[in-house]
Amino acid sequence: MLKNKKLTFLLIVIISSFLFMTACGRDGGQDIPSAEDNSFIMNTLVQMRAYGENSEIAVEESMERIREIEYLMSRTLEDSEINQINMNPKEFIELSQESKKVLEEALYFAELSSGDYDPTIGPIVDLWGIGTDQARIPSEEEIAKALEFVDYNYLEIEGNRARVTKEGVKIDLGGIAKGYAADEVKEIVKKHDVPSAFINIGGNVLVVGNNVDDSKWRIGIQDPRHGRGNVMAIIESEDQTIVTSGNYERYFEEDGEIYHHIFDPENGHPARTGLLSATIITETSLDADALSTIAFIKGLEDGMKFVEDIEDVEVMFITEELDVYISSGLNDGFEITGPDFNLIEGGNIAD
């Protein structure tokens, strides 16, 4: 669980999937054994590269571990534990330790955020269909009906079992499971004594150690107005995770309006808080996954106030005006490279 501390807070950013390559070609690392893989798992592109002895087995084992987590926690795989809970309301389903942990963390963050993060958001996700060929704008009546089934209090965990207590409630761990998977990869890399590695699970970036040449990793933050490969900032990082929630990741446009996939559980609509993205930098990817969603939904001011007491967490917001608000701990190792962005230190927002 998270601990408290005073911290000037929150930001939103996006990670360029391929920037882990930027520091890999420097002198000194060319003779080090390495391995990499790029696969489509958990409904997203997963990229990994590792350096050092045992790097090949670490990458292979990591990819298999991510697949195992998908089999347990996917909403769409018929035999997954999460789907079994959704399809058998009021009936307790036996859980693996992995699913139990993630469900417990989901409830923790739901309570911590007063419901801004809600693992029972599934009915709203299904209604809008964003990211599928069924994407549409539902009526207010449809949204109101779906919201009757969105409340994390309908999720119960008892020992190694869990259930939803109301028919129609659907758990969706899309805002937290990728973070858990990244943390599991970190444990595998360390188990095999691999000193340097990078994993990107659909924008959930985690680095182990330093880069191959012993410099810090340089992680590119995506310009939210453009596609991947367009970078507006760089964060230097070691043994950290960087996770972004943004309105440009999955969306559709109708009549000039963008409808994105980050839903406000209170009103059932895509969250509109004047932000383009929110990025969390910390040590645990599961935490960062949930916190980036919470920060985006709360918006700049409330997000700052929410995160300022969380220990060892840094954040960056990008507003629709292209103002970039960063927490005080990001002053070192953070560089804006996009000429259109205005850097503002965010400490006074929470005062």
mmCIF file of C-alpha atoms in Angstrom:
data_model
loop_
_atom_site.group_PDB
_atom_site.id
_atom_site.type_symbol
_atom_site.label_atom_id
_atom_site.label_comp_id
_atom_site.label_asym_id
_atom_site.label_seq_id
_atom_site.Cartn_x
_atom_site.Cartn_y
_atom_site.Cartn_z
ATOM 1 C CA MET A 1 0.000 0.000 0.000
ATOM 2 C CA LEU A 2 1.017 3.610 -0.424
ATOM 3 C CA LYS A 3 2.541 5.713 2.319
ATOM 4 C CA ASN A 4 2.127 9.409 2.951
ATOM 5 C CA LYS A 5 4.441 12.369 2.514
ATOM 6 C CA LYS A 6 4.256 16.058 1.536
ATOM 7 C CA LEU A 7 4.845 16.369 -2.208
ATOM 8 C CA THR A 8 4.129 18.923 -4.869
ATOM 9 C CA PHE A 9 2.221 16.904 -7.318
ATOM 10 C CA LEU A 10 0.761 15.660 -10.461
ATOM 11 C CA LEU A 11 1.242 15.477 -14.163
ATOM 12 C CA ILE A 12 0.224 13.694 -17.244
ATOM 13 C CA VAL A 13 2.426 12.374 -19.948
ATOM 14 C CA ILE A 14 2.671 9.747 -22.611
ATOM 15 C CA ILE A 15 5.431 7.336 -23.277
ATOM 16 C CA SER A 16 6.799 6.767 -26.737
ATOM 17 C CA SER A 17 6.923 3.006 -27.214
ATOM 18 C CA PHE A 18 10.245 2.921 -28.985
ATOM 19 C CA LEU A 19 12.385 5.395 -27.076
ATOM 20 C CA PHE A 20 13.978 2.684 -25.009
ATOM 21 C CA MET A 21 16.260 2.332 -28.018
ATOM 22 C CA THR A 22 17.725 5.816 -27.619
ATOM 23 C CA ALA A 23 20.442 4.882 -25.126
ATOM 24 C CA CYS A 24 21.134 1.357 -26.344
ATOM 25 C CA GLY A 25 23.600 2.045 -29.103
ATOM 26 C CA ARG A 26 26.242 3.908 -27.147
ATOM 27 C CA ASP A 27 29.789 2.638 -26.873
ATOM 28 C CA GLY A 28 30.418 0.123 -24.140
ATOM 29 C CA GLY A 29 27.270 -1.970 -24.461
ATOM 30 C CA GLN A 30 27.704 -3.701 -27.783
ATOM 31 C CA ASP A 31 29.359 -6.871 -26.389
ATOM 32 C CA ILE A 32 26.858 -7.395 -23.589
ATOM 33 C CA PRO A 33 24.446 -10.299 -24.156
ATOM 34 C CA SER A 34 20.910 -9.085 -24.831
ATOM 35 C CA ALA A 35 17.461 -10.353 -25.704
ATOM 36 C CA GLU A 36 14.215 -8.760 -26.814
ATOM 37 C CA ASP A 37 10.655 -9.623 -27.752
ATOM 38 C CA ASN A 38 7.639 -7.803 -29.154
ATOM 39 C CA SER A 39 4.278 -9.518 -28.736
ATOM 40 C CA PHE A 40 0.583 -8.679 -28.654
ATOM 41 C CA ILE A 41 -0.659 -9.625 -25.179
ATOM 42 C CA MET A 42 -3.348 -8.192 -22.889
ATOM 43 C CA ASN A 43 -4.927 -6.467 -25.903
ATOM 44 C CA THR A 44 -1.854 -4.328 -26.460
ATOM 45 C CA LEU A 45 1.706 -4.314 -27.794
ATOM 46 C CA VAL A 46 4.227 -5.597 -25.257
ATOM 47 C CA GLN A 47 7.895 -4.732 -25.832
ATOM 48 C CA MET A 48 10.798 -5.955 -23.744
ATOM 49 C CA ARG A 49 14.562 -5.775 -23.930
ATOM 50 C CA ALA A 50 17.082 -7.047 -21.385
ATOM 51 C CA TYR A 51 20.886 -6.898 -21.133
ATOM 52 C CA GLY A 52 23.284 -9.250 -19.375
ATOM 53 C CA GLU A 53 23.733 -12.944 -18.702
ATOM 54 C CA ASN A 54 20.402 -14.774 -18.474
ATOM 55 C CA SER A 55 18.666 -12.022 -20.453
ATOM 56 C CA GLU A 56 17.173 -14.507 -22.918
ATOM 57 C CA ILE A 57 15.523 -16.658 -20.278
ATOM 58 C CA ALA A 58 14.342 -13.560 -18.402
ATOM 59 C CA VAL A 59 12.584 -12.195 -21.497
ATOM 60 C CA GLU A 60 11.071 -15.569 -22.364
ATOM 61 C CA GLU A 61 9.808 -16.137 -18.830
ATOM 62 C CA SER A 62 8.476 -12.574 -18.601
ATOM 63 C CA MET A 63 6.401 -12.874 -21.744
ATOM 64 C CA GLU A 64 4.943 -16.156 -20.544
ATOM 65 C CA ARG A 65 4.124 -14.578 -17.188
ATOM 66 C CA ILE A 66 2.230 -11.738 -18.866
ATOM 67 C CA ARG A 67 0.201 -14.298 -20.816
ATOM 68 C CA GLU A 68 -0.610 -16.137 -17.587
ATOM 69 C CA ILE A 69 -1.895 -12.896 -16.050
ATOM 70 C CA GLU A 70 -4.016 -12.232 -19.125
ATOM 71 C CA TYR A 71 -5.553 -15.716 -18.832
ATOM 72 C CA LEU A 72 -6.476 -14.979 -15.223
ATOM 73 C CA MET A 73 -7.725 -11.391 -15.487
ATOM 74 C CA SER A 74 -9.077 -10.778 -18.981
ATOM 75 C CA ARG A 75 -12.773 -9.880 -19.198
ATOM 76 C CA THR A 76 -13.075 -11.422 -22.637
ATOM 77 C CA LEU A 77 -11.479 -14.835 -22.117
ATOM 78 C CA GLU A 78 -14.260 -17.235 -21.169
ATOM 79 C CA ASP A 79 -12.318 -19.232 -18.573
ATOM 80 C CA SER A 80 -10.568 -16.316 -16.849
ATOM 81 C CA GLU A 81 -11.278 -15.843 -13.170
ATOM 82 C CA ILE A 82 -12.547 -12.301 -13.725
ATOM 83 C CA ASN A 83 -14.946 -13.424 -16.442
ATOM 84 C CA GLN A 84 -16.180 -16.223 -14.202
ATOM 85 C CA ILE A 85 -17.006 -13.666 -11.498
ATOM 86 C CA ASN A 86 -18.824 -11.485 -14.034
ATOM 87 C CA MET A 87 -20.806 -14.375 -15.498
ATOM 88 C CA ASN A 88 -21.833 -15.871 -12.157
ATOM 89 C CA PRO A 89 -23.250 -13.004 -10.065
ATOM 90 C CA LYS A 90 -23.725 -13.660 -6.349
ATOM 91 C CA GLU A 91 -21.654 -16.852 -6.589
ATOM 92 C CA PHE A 92 -18.226 -16.943 -4.946
ATOM 93 C CA ILE A 93 -15.429 -17.869 -7.384
ATOM 94 C CA GLU A 94 -12.153 -19.396 -6.202
ATOM 95 C CA LEU A 95 -9.213 -17.108 -6.935
ATOM 96 C CA SER A 96 -5.542 -17.509 -7.645
ATOM 97 C CA GLN A 97 -3.241 -15.481 -5.422
ATOM 98 C CA GLU A 98 -2.593 -13.189 -8.406
ATOM 99 C CA SER A 99 -6.246 -12.305 -8.998
ATOM 100 C CA LYS A 100 -6.884 -11.939 -5.278
ATOM 101 C CA LYS A 101 -4.021 -9.464 -4.935
ATOM 102 C CA VAL A 102 -5.111 -7.343 -7.889
ATOM 103 C CA LEU A 103 -8.763 -7.297 -6.799
ATOM 104 C CA GLU A 104 -7.715 -6.271 -3.286
ATOM 105 C CA GLU A 105 -5.552 -3.491 -4.707
ATOM 106 C CA ALA A 106 -8.433 -2.408 -6.952
ATOM 107 C CA LEU A 107 -10.709 -2.037 -3.930
ATOM 108 C CA TYR A 108 -7.962 -0.191 -2.066
ATOM 109 C CA PHE A 109 -7.585 2.400 -4.805
ATOM 110 C CA ALA A 110 -11.354 2.674 -5.234
ATOM 111 C CA GLU A 111 -11.705 3.557 -1.554
ATOM 112 C CA LEU A 112 -8.617 5.793 -1.575
ATOM 113 C CA SER A 113 -10.001 7.803 -4.499
ATOM 114 C CA SER A 114 -13.607 7.871 -3.256
ATOM 115 C CA GLY A 115 -14.659 5.936 -6.326
ATOM 116 C CA ASP A 116 -12.819 7.879 -9.039
ATOM 117 C CA TYR A 117 -11.162 4.587 -9.788
ATOM 118 C CA ASP A 118 -13.798 1.844 -9.857
ATOM 119 C CA PRO A 119 -13.110 -1.753 -10.941
ATOM 120 C CA THR A 120 -16.829 -2.276 -11.686
ATOM 121 C CA ILE A 121 -16.770 0.248 -14.548
ATOM 122 C CA GLY A 122 -17.360 -2.633 -17.017
ATOM 123 C CA PRO A 123 -21.003 -1.806 -17.888
ATOM 124 C CA ILE A 124 -20.008 1.713 -18.944
ATOM 125 C CA VAL A 125 -17.035 0.419 -20.939
ATOM 126 C CA ASP A 126 -19.322 -2.006 -22.762
ATOM 127 C CA LEU A 127 -21.957 0.649 -23.403
ATOM 128 C CA TRP A 128 -19.609 3.074 -25.155
ATOM 129 C CA GLY A 129 -17.599 0.384 -26.962
ATOM 130 C CA ILE A 130 -14.549 2.617 -27.365
ATOM 131 C CA GLY A 131 -11.698 0.737 -28.988
ATOM 132 C CA THR A 132 -14.094 -1.587 -30.823
ATOM 133 C CA ASP A 133 -16.028 -1.333 -34.075
ATOM 134 C CA GLN A 134 -19.160 -0.782 -31.956
ATOM 135 C CA ALA A 135 -18.103 2.603 -30.545
ATOM 136 C CA ARG A 136 -21.015 5.038 -30.188
ATOM 137 C CA ILE A 137 -22.483 7.791 -28.036
ATOM 138 C CA PRO A 138 -25.153 6.195 -25.831
ATOM 139 C CA SER A 139 -28.254 8.037 -24.663
ATOM 140 C CA GLU A 140 -28.440 9.544 -21.192
ATOM 141 C CA GLU A 141 -31.081 6.952 -20.339
ATOM 142 C CA GLU A 142 -28.711 4.142 -21.304
ATOM 143 C CA ILE A 143 -25.911 5.684 -19.265
ATOM 144 C CA ALA A 144 -28.147 6.112 -16.214
ATOM 145 C CA LYS A 145 -29.186 2.469 -16.466
ATOM 146 C CA ALA A 146 -25.594 1.241 -16.763
ATOM 147 C CA LEU A 147 -24.534 3.331 -13.767
ATOM 148 C CA GLU A 148 -26.910 1.332 -11.596
ATOM 149 C CA PHE A 149 -24.354 -1.489 -11.853
ATOM 150 C CA VAL A 150 -21.216 0.598 -11.227
ATOM 151 C CA ASP A 151 -20.246 0.617 -7.560
ATOM 152 C CA TYR A 152 -17.161 -1.035 -6.128
ATOM 153 C CA ASN A 153 -19.160 -1.937 -3.019
ATOM 154 C CA TYR A 154 -20.802 -4.637 -5.161
ATOM 155 C CA LEU A 155 -17.445 -6.478 -5.218
ATOM 156 C CA GLU A 156 -16.803 -8.750 -2.243
ATOM 157 C CA ILE A 157 -13.635 -10.679 -1.396
ATOM 158 C CA GLU A 158 -13.811 -13.414 1.199
ATOM 159 C CA GLY A 159 -10.636 -15.365 1.818
ATOM 160 C CA ASN A 160 -9.521 -16.739 -1.541
ATOM 161 C CA ARG A 161 -12.914 -16.176 -3.141
ATOM 162 C CA ALA A 162 -14.655 -13.195 -4.702
ATOM 163 C CA ARG A 163 -18.061 -12.345 -6.134
ATOM 164 C CA VAL A 164 -20.229 -9.504 -7.346
ATOM 165 C CA THR A 165 -23.397 -9.162 -5.312
ATOM 166 C CA LYS A 166 -25.662 -7.783 -8.037
ATOM 167 C CA GLU A 167 -26.514 -9.209 -11.428
ATOM 168 C CA GLY A 168 -25.253 -6.904 -14.191
ATOM 169 C CA VAL A 169 -22.116 -5.770 -12.348
ATOM 170 C CA LYS A 170 -18.998 -6.309 -14.478
ATOM 171 C CA ILE A 171 -15.434 -6.099 -13.204
ATOM 172 C CA ASP A 172 -12.888 -4.510 -15.539
ATOM 173 C CA LEU A 173 -9.250 -4.509 -14.400
ATOM 174 C CA GLY A 174 -7.989 -2.654 -17.468
ATOM 175 C CA GLY A 175 -6.819 0.228 -15.292
ATOM 176 C CA ILE A 176 -4.589 -1.888 -13.071
ATOM 177 C CA ALA A 177 -3.738 -5.347 -14.482
ATOM 178 C CA LYS A 178 -1.052 -4.119 -16.887
ATOM 179 C CA GLY A 179 0.702 -2.438 -13.982
ATOM 180 C CA TYR A 180 0.642 -5.676 -12.015
ATOM 181 C CA ALA A 181 2.092 -7.525 -15.009
ATOM 182 C CA ALA A 182 4.959 -5.030 -15.282
ATOM 183 C CA ASP A 183 5.759 -5.509 -11.599
ATOM 184 C CA GLU A 184 5.845 -9.277 -12.123
ATOM 185 C CA VAL A 185 8.324 -8.803 -14.973
ATOM 186 C CA LYS A 186 10.549 -6.786 -12.653
ATOM 187 C CA GLU A 187 10.601 -9.679 -10.161
ATOM 188 C CA ILE A 188 11.553 -12.129 -12.914
ATOM 189 C CA VAL A 189 14.371 -9.903 -14.165
ATOM 190 C CA LYS A 190 15.787 -9.528 -10.674
ATOM 191 C CA LYS A 191 15.440 -13.276 -9.997
ATOM 192 C CA HIS A 192 17.705 -13.968 -12.960
ATOM 193 C CA ASP A 193 20.216 -11.261 -11.898
ATOM 194 C CA VAL A 194 19.701 -9.317 -15.111
ATOM 195 C CA PRO A 195 21.081 -5.837 -14.357
ATOM 196 C CA SER A 196 19.386 -3.828 -17.096
ATOM 197 C CA ALA A 197 15.938 -4.229 -18.661
ATOM 198 C CA PHE A 198 13.025 -2.341 -20.156
ATOM 199 C CA ILE A 199 9.369 -3.393 -20.431
ATOM 200 C CA ASN A 200 6.570 -1.468 -22.122
ATOM 201 C CA ILE A 201 3.067 -2.920 -21.774
ATOM 202 C CA GLY A 202 0.912 -0.646 -23.879
ATOM 203 C CA GLY A 203 2.348 2.550 -22.381
ATOM 204 C CA ASN A 204 3.076 1.139 -18.922
ATOM 205 C CA VAL A 205 6.846 1.553 -18.931
ATOM 206 C CA LEU A 206 9.107 0.002 -16.304
ATOM 207 C CA VAL A 207 12.901 0.043 -16.257
ATOM 208 C CA VAL A 208 15.223 -2.106 -14.175
ATOM 209 C CA GLY A 209 18.597 -0.657 -13.233
ATOM 210 C CA ASN A 210 20.393 1.698 -15.581
ATOM 211 C CA ASN A 211 20.780 1.455 -19.323
ATOM 212 C CA VAL A 212 23.378 -0.859 -20.836
ATOM 213 C CA ASP A 213 26.073 1.864 -20.786
ATOM 214 C CA ASP A 214 25.305 2.596 -17.086
ATOM 215 C CA SER A 215 23.557 5.872 -17.923
ATOM 216 C CA LYS A 216 19.976 6.434 -16.824
ATOM 217 C CA TRP A 217 17.226 5.365 -19.188
ATOM 218 C CA ARG A 218 15.819 8.236 -21.250
ATOM 219 C CA ILE A 219 12.066 7.749 -21.594
ATOM 220 C CA GLY A 220 10.272 9.852 -24.177
ATOM 221 C CA ILE A 221 6.933 11.380 -23.247
ATOM 222 C CA GLN A 222 4.550 11.438 -26.174
ATOM 223 C CA ASP A 223 3.108 14.646 -27.514
ATOM 224 C CA PRO A 224 -0.621 14.031 -26.904
ATOM 225 C CA ARG A 225 -1.560 15.861 -30.092
ATOM 226 C CA HIS A 226 0.343 13.487 -32.344
ATOM 227 C CA GLY A 227 1.070 9.801 -32.847
ATOM 228 C CA ARG A 228 3.756 7.681 -31.274
ATOM 229 C CA GLY A 229 7.304 8.771 -31.936
ATOM 230 C CA ASN A 230 6.431 12.458 -31.426
ATOM 231 C CA VAL A 231 8.040 13.397 -28.124
ATOM 232 C CA MET A 232 7.396 16.517 -26.032
ATOM 233 C CA ALA A 233 9.590 15.684 -23.014
ATOM 234 C CA ILE A 234 12.210 13.252 -21.747
ATOM 235 C CA ILE A 235 12.445 11.751 -18.275
ATOM 236 C CA GLU A 236 15.676 10.173 -17.052
ATOM 237 C CA SER A 237 14.915 7.132 -14.955
ATOM 238 C CA GLU A 238 16.341 4.075 -13.203
ATOM 239 C CA ASP A 239 14.421 1.367 -11.322
ATOM 240 C CA GLN A 240 11.147 3.212 -11.877
ATOM 241 C CA THR A 241 7.875 2.930 -13.712
ATOM 242 C CA ILE A 242 6.268 5.631 -15.835
ATOM 243 C CA VAL A 243 2.564 5.287 -16.617
ATOM 244 C CA THR A 244 0.359 7.718 -18.512
ATOM 245 C CA SER A 245 -3.387 8.062 -18.855
ATOM 246 C CA GLY A 246 -4.395 10.262 -21.773
ATOM 247 C CA ASN A 247 -7.396 11.166 -23.898
ATOM 248 C CA TYR A 248 -5.611 10.162 -27.114
ATOM 249 C CA GLU A 249 -4.868 6.508 -26.360
ATOM 250 C CA ARG A 250 -8.252 5.033 -27.378
ATOM 251 C CA TYR A 251 -11.011 7.270 -28.649
ATOM 252 C CA PHE A 252 -13.403 8.067 -31.441
ATOM 253 C CA GLU A 253 -14.452 11.434 -32.852
ATOM 254 C CA GLU A 254 -17.959 12.559 -33.768
ATOM 255 C CA ASP A 255 -19.063 16.052 -34.851
ATOM 256 C CA GLY A 256 -15.647 17.418 -33.911
ATOM 257 C CA GLU A 257 -15.807 16.019 -30.358
ATOM 258 C CA ILE A 258 -13.368 13.426 -29.022
ATOM 259 C CA TYR A 259 -14.757 10.650 -26.827
ATOM 260 C CA HIS A 260 -11.968 8.797 -25.009
ATOM 261 C CA HIS A 261 -11.829 5.620 -22.906
ATOM 262 C CA ILE A 262 -11.155 7.069 -19.421
ATOM 263 C CA PHE A 263 -14.608 7.160 -17.865
ATOM 264 C CA ASP A 264 -15.770 9.100 -14.840
ATOM 265 C CA PRO A 265 -17.656 6.538 -12.709
ATOM 266 C CA GLU A 266 -19.852 9.293 -11.304
ATOM 267 C CA ASN A 267 -21.494 10.331 -14.570
ATOM 268 C CA GLY A 268 -20.635 7.525 -17.007
ATOM 269 C CA HIS A 269 -19.034 9.881 -19.542
ATOM 270 C CA PRO A 270 -15.415 10.242 -20.660
ATOM 271 C CA ALA A 271 -13.734 12.378 -17.982
ATOM 272 C CA ARG A 272 -13.463 16.021 -19.015
ATOM 273 C CA THR A 273 -11.182 17.976 -16.687
ATOM 274 C CA GLY A 274 -9.217 20.134 -19.104
ATOM 275 C CA LEU A 275 -6.389 17.604 -19.331
ATOM 276 C CA LEU A 276 -4.769 15.860 -22.243
ATOM 277 C CA SER A 277 -2.841 13.417 -20.087
ATOM 278 C CA ALA A 278 -1.566 12.556 -16.614
ATOM 279 C CA THR A 279 1.679 10.681 -15.985
ATOM 280 C CA ILE A 280 2.816 9.028 -12.783
ATOM 281 C CA ILE A 281 6.454 8.227 -11.985
ATOM 282 C CA THR A 282 7.081 5.898 -9.055
ATOM 283 C CA GLU A 283 8.507 2.464 -8.168
ATOM 284 C CA THR A 284 5.452 0.195 -8.423
ATOM 285 C CA SER A 285 3.684 -0.052 -11.753
ATOM 286 C CA LEU A 286 0.386 -1.279 -10.292
ATOM 287 C CA ASP A 287 0.230 1.862 -8.152
ATOM 288 C CA ALA A 288 1.158 4.067 -11.096
ATOM 289 C CA ASP A 289 -1.497 2.447 -13.284
ATOM 290 C CA ALA A 290 -4.283 3.220 -10.826
ATOM 291 C CA LEU A 291 -2.939 6.632 -9.823
ATOM 292 C CA SER A 292 -2.631 7.898 -13.396
ATOM 293 C CA THR A 293 -6.310 7.082 -13.985
ATOM 294 C CA ILE A 294 -7.338 8.722 -10.714
ATOM 295 C CA ALA A 295 -5.264 11.820 -11.433
ATOM 296 C CA PHE A 296 -6.765 12.218 -14.896
ATOM 297 C CA ILE A 297 -10.329 11.891 -13.622
ATOM 298 C CA LYS A 298 -9.796 14.259 -10.690
ATOM 299 C CA GLY A 299 -8.189 16.920 -12.875
ATOM 300 C CA LEU A 300 -5.327 19.300 -12.219
ATOM 301 C CA GLU A 301 -6.212 20.912 -8.889
ATOM 302 C CA ASP A 302 -7.951 17.998 -7.182
ATOM 303 C CA GLY A 303 -5.376 15.611 -8.619
ATOM 304 C CA MET A 304 -2.556 17.648 -7.123
ATOM 305 C CA LYS A 305 -4.249 17.653 -3.743
ATOM 306 C CA PHE A 306 -4.866 13.923 -3.947
ATOM 307 C CA VAL A 307 -1.310 12.893 -4.776
ATOM 308 C CA GLU A 308 0.637 15.457 -2.748
ATOM 309 C CA ASP A 309 0.597 13.260 0.380
ATOM 310 C CA ILE A 310 1.673 10.061 -1.357
ATOM 311 C CA GLU A 311 5.248 9.029 -0.701
ATOM 312 C CA ASP A 312 7.721 8.468 -3.555
ATOM 313 C CA VAL A 313 5.339 9.500 -6.322
ATOM 314 C CA GLU A 314 6.028 12.128 -8.974
ATOM 315 C CA VAL A 315 3.561 13.372 -11.550
ATOM 316 C CA MET A 316 3.086 15.476 -14.659
ATOM 317 C CA PHE A 317 -0.093 16.968 -16.100
ATOM 318 C CA ILE A 318 -0.532 18.319 -19.625
ATOM 319 C CA THR A 319 -3.513 20.631 -19.975
ATOM 320 C CA GLU A 320 -5.516 21.437 -23.081
ATOM 321 C CA GLU A 321 -3.644 24.769 -23.155
ATOM 322 C CA LEU A 322 -0.366 22.775 -23.397
ATOM 323 C CA ASP A 323 0.732 23.866 -19.929
ATOM 324 C CA VAL A 324 2.854 21.206 -18.232
ATOM 325 C CA TYR A 325 2.606 20.944 -14.447
ATOM 326 C CA ILE A 326 5.241 18.857 -12.701
ATOM 327 C CA SER A 327 5.905 17.829 -9.122
ATOM 328 C CA SER A 328 9.038 19.210 -7.472
ATOM 329 C CA GLY A 329 10.905 15.913 -7.653
ATOM 330 C CA LEU A 330 10.900 16.022 -11.444
ATOM 331 C CA ASN A 331 13.108 19.094 -11.718
ATOM 332 C CA ASP A 332 16.182 16.892 -12.068
ATOM 333 C CA GLY A 333 16.185 14.551 -15.013
ATOM 334 C CA PHE A 334 13.180 16.118 -16.722
ATOM 335 C CA GLU A 335 13.432 18.071 -19.963
ATOM 336 C CA ILE A 336 10.751 19.572 -22.185
ATOM 337 C CA THR A 337 11.689 19.135 -25.832
ATOM 338 C CA GLY A 338 8.470 20.344 -27.474
ATOM 339 C CA PRO A 339 8.535 24.088 -28.260
ATOM 340 C CA ASP A 340 4.763 24.506 -27.840
ATOM 341 C CA PHE A 341 4.667 23.454 -24.185
ATOM 342 C CA ASN A 342 4.863 25.772 -21.201
ATOM 343 C CA LEU A 343 6.482 24.294 -18.076
ATOM 344 C CA ILE A 344 4.885 25.243 -14.760
ATOM 345 C CA GLU A 345 6.011 23.851 -11.401
ATOM 346 C CA GLY A 346 2.881 22.572 -9.739
ATOM 347 C CA GLY A 347 3.611 22.978 -6.044
ATOM 348 C CA ASN A 348 1.423 26.021 -5.496
ATOM 349 C CA ILE A 349 -1.661 24.342 -6.991
ATOM 350 C CA ALA A 350 -2.270 22.253 -3.895
ATOM 351 C CA ASP A 351 -1.687 25.105 -1.413
#
